[in-house]
Amino acid sequence: MLSDSLKKQIRASYDLITQSLPHFNKRKAQNYLVAEIAKVLAGEYDKSRRILVAEAGTGIGKSLAYLLAGIPVAQRANKKLVISTATITLQEQLIHKDLPFFLRHSDYKFSFTLAKGRQRYCCEHKLFNALQEGEQQTLFAEKPQAGDRDLFKRLNEAYLAGKWQGDRDSWPTQIPNRVWSHIVSDKFSCKRALANHRQCPFHRARDDINKADVIVVNHALLLADLELGGGIILPDPDNCFYVIDEAHHLPKISRDFSSARASIKGSQDWLKKINQLSQHINRVIKRQTTITPGLNMLESAVELSKDLKIVEQYFSDNPSYFSESEQFRFAMGELPDALTIPASNLKDESKKCLAALNKLSTIINEEIKDGNVKMADAETLLIECGFFLQRLENMHALWVMLTKERSAKHCPIAAWAEQDKTDIYLNASPIEVGGILEYMLWSQAAGIVLCSATLTSLNNFEFFKRQSGLQNNDGTQYLRLKSPFDYPSVPLIISTMENDPTQAGFDNELFDKINDNIQDKQGNLVLFASYWQMNLAADKLAPKYGDALLIQGDLSRSKLIETHKFRCDKGQTSILFGTGSLSEGLDLPGHYLTNLVITKLPFAVPNSPVEEAHSEWIKSQGGNPFMQLSVPETSKKLIQACGRLIRKENDTGQIIILDKRLQSKRYGKGLLEALPPFAIQFENNK
C-alpha cells in the first residue's frame, strides 16, 4: 500500500522538480495522474493485477507524472522501472532530457540506461578478426567490398581507443549491412560463457541494464524479451514495473511481431546447404553422439525440401491466384485442401529438424566448454548453426500457424501468399493479439501503466480494450484526463463541400478549397489521406506557391521541418503538405502552425491481408466491420491530426476539415463529439 512517508516523498519531489522548471504551471490533472499511478503500482486497487490505462491529453505532462510516481514506488518495492516507447524521438527525450533533469533536480538517487537489441551491437571478437587476412568465412557471409577493410580498421581503432562503444547507432555514418553482418553480435556465437566474448559490447550493455534502476526500451525489444519468456534481455517481468508510453501503438506492433513469413524457393536454397553444415560439424566435432542427430537433421531437411517443392508446384499450377494482384489471401485463414498434407508435414518435419540441430548445438557447446575445439573452428560453426536455427524456428512458427485448428468461437489467423519476380512468400499473422498480451505481459508483470494522449475512440476505451485484451472487470483501472488547453477558443470549421471524398468531383473541388484556405504569411499544415492525392494537389498548386510549398517526401522529415520553421521565423508563408505520418508526433508550437487543413477523414482502406481478414471475421460473426473497426480507428486518427495545432497553452489558430461526411453521415456526430471541445462551426452557418 502507499504509505504516508512515500506520499510525502512524492509531494516533496514534485515541489523540487516544478520549482526548477521555468514558467511551470501546476495542473490538477497532472497531480491526479501522479497519484493514480502511485496507487495502482502500490496495489491499492488490486494487489494481484496492478494495471492502469491512462489517457492524458496534450499538455498534462505525462512523462513527468510517471517518473514522479514510478521511480519512488519502484524503489520502495525493490522493482525496476521499464519505460517502453514506440518512437526513437521519445526515447531520446527521456534519455537525454527528462531523466537527467529529474536526477539533477529531485532527491531521488537512481541510475538509468537505454536498452537495445543484440543486433545493434558488434561482437568484439568478430571485430578484431575482421581485419585478419584469410579469416575463415561462414557459408553465408557476404564478401566485403573494396574500401570495407578501411572501415573495419577505423571501427577497430575507435573501439580500442574507447571512442566507440560498439553499438551501430553511435557510429557517425551508416555502417553498410555487408560490413555489419561480419561483426554483429549473435546469440549463437557471441556467448558470455566463452572467455573471449565476456567483454563484448552487448554483454557490457546487459550489465548496465541489470544494474540500472530505470531502463528505457522500445516496444519491439520489450516484446522480443517477453516472447523469450522474459528476463532474457530485460529483467524478469515480475521484477518490473512497466510504463508503456505511446501505448496506442502496442496492439499493432504486437501483431506485427507475432507474424511469420517464409519463402518457398529461398527456403529450398538454404536447406540444400544443410549438408555442408553437417560436413562442417563432422570435421570439427569428433564425437559419436553427433551421428544420430546429424542423420535426423539431414533426413528432415530432405523431407522439408520435398514438401516445399509440392507447395511451389501448387502455386505454379494455379496462376490465377496472382492474376489480379501479387498478393492472395486465403479466406478465413484456411489453406486449400491440396496444401493440407504438405503443410502438416512441413510443421512436423521442421520441428524434427529443429530438435536435431538443437541437439547438435548442445554437443558443440559442450565440446567448446571442455576445450576440445579450437575457437576459430567453433565460432564459424556456431554462426552457421545459428543461421539454420533461426530459419528453422521461423519456418516452424509459420507452419504451426498455418495448420492451427480453427474454432468457430475464436478469431482465425490471417494467411496470405505474395509473389515477387523469383519467389513466393507465405505469411501468417494473428488478427487479434489480446490473448498474446495477456499471456506474455498483463498476467506476468509486477505492475503496468499504459499511457498516451489518444487511447479512447468515440469517447470510450472499448476499442483499445478489444485490441489489447483488457477487460472492465479484471482489476484494470481506467483514467481519462482532459488537456488543460483552451480548446473552446479554437475554431474547428467544417467546410461546405459539394462532393464528399467518394464522389468523382471531389479532387478538383478539394484543390480549389485548399487554395482558398491557405493563410498568407502564416504556418500552414495540410494533411492528406494518401500520397497520391497529396501529389495531385501539389502539382496543381505548385505554380502559385513556389518555394512556400513544402511536400513530404521531397525532403527528409527533419529538413522539411527545418525549412518550414525558417520561413515562419522570417514571416513568410509556409505550407507543409503531408500524409498520415505527419498527423502524429509532429510538434509545431506557436507561430509554426496556426492554420491546419484536414482534407478528408482519415479512414484507412482495409487493403492489408490482416485488415481484410479481420473484417471478414467480424462479418462472419454478424458484425459490422465499418462501425467496429473503421470508425473507431478514424476517431483516434482524427484526434491525433487535430492535436497538431495546439501544442502549448498560448497556441492559437484554426482547423478546417474539407469532408462533408462529418455533417452528412450518422457517424459524423460521434467523431466530432470525441474531439477536444473546439468551437465547431459549419461553414454555411458561420
mmCIF file of C-alpha atoms in Angstrom, residues 114-124 127 155 159 163-173 175 180 183-185 200-202 204-205:
data_model
loop_
_atom_site.group_PDB
_atom_site.id
_atom_site.type_symbol
_atom_site.label_atom_id
_atom_site.label_comp_id
_atom_site.label_asym_id
_atom_site.label_seq_id
_atom_site.Cartn_x
_atom_site.Cartn_y
_atom_site.Cartn_z
ATOM 1 C CA LEU A 114 18.823 2.739 -22.829
ATOM 2 C CA ALA A 115 18.399 -0.929 -23.750
ATOM 3 C CA LYS A 116 18.861 -2.034 -27.361
ATOM 4 C CA GLY A 117 18.570 -5.382 -29.085
ATOM 5 C CA ARG A 118 21.633 -7.567 -29.528
ATOM 6 C CA GLN A 119 21.715 -6.887 -33.277
ATOM 7 C CA ARG A 120 22.538 -3.206 -32.603
ATOM 8 C CA TYR A 121 25.922 -4.205 -31.084
ATOM 9 C CA CYS A 122 29.085 -5.542 -32.643
ATOM 10 C CA CYS A 123 30.887 -8.604 -31.312
ATOM 11 C CA GLU A 124 34.335 -7.597 -30.053
ATOM 12 C CA LEU A 127 35.531 -7.054 -34.906
ATOM 13 C CA LEU A 155 35.965 0.718 -36.281
ATOM 14 C CA TYR A 159 36.756 0.828 -30.294
ATOM 15 C CA LYS A 163 35.832 6.464 -28.695
ATOM 16 C CA TRP A 164 33.199 3.988 -29.902
ATOM 17 C CA GLN A 165 31.265 1.672 -27.591
ATOM 18 C CA GLY A 166 30.431 -0.884 -30.271
ATOM 19 C CA ASP A 167 26.791 -0.030 -30.981
ATOM 20 C CA ARG A 168 25.735 0.591 -34.565
ATOM 21 C CA ASP A 169 23.643 3.677 -33.845
ATOM 22 C CA SER A 170 26.510 5.716 -32.360
ATOM 23 C CA TRP A 171 28.830 5.412 -35.370
ATOM 24 C CA PRO A 172 28.726 8.806 -37.180
ATOM 25 C CA THR A 173 27.945 7.322 -40.606
ATOM 26 C CA ILE A 175 27.565 1.073 -41.493
ATOM 27 C CA TRP A 180 27.856 -5.114 -40.139
ATOM 28 C CA ILE A 183 30.827 -8.145 -36.861
ATOM 29 C CA VAL A 184 27.270 -8.173 -35.460
ATOM 30 C CA SER A 185 26.686 -9.899 -32.133
ATOM 31 C CA CYS A 200 31.687 -7.818 -25.916
ATOM 32 C CA PRO A 201 29.594 -4.620 -26.161
ATOM 33 C CA PHE A 202 26.252 -6.410 -25.807
ATOM 34 C CA ARG A 204 28.627 -4.924 -21.125
ATOM 35 C CA ALA A 205 25.359 -3.235 -22.101
#
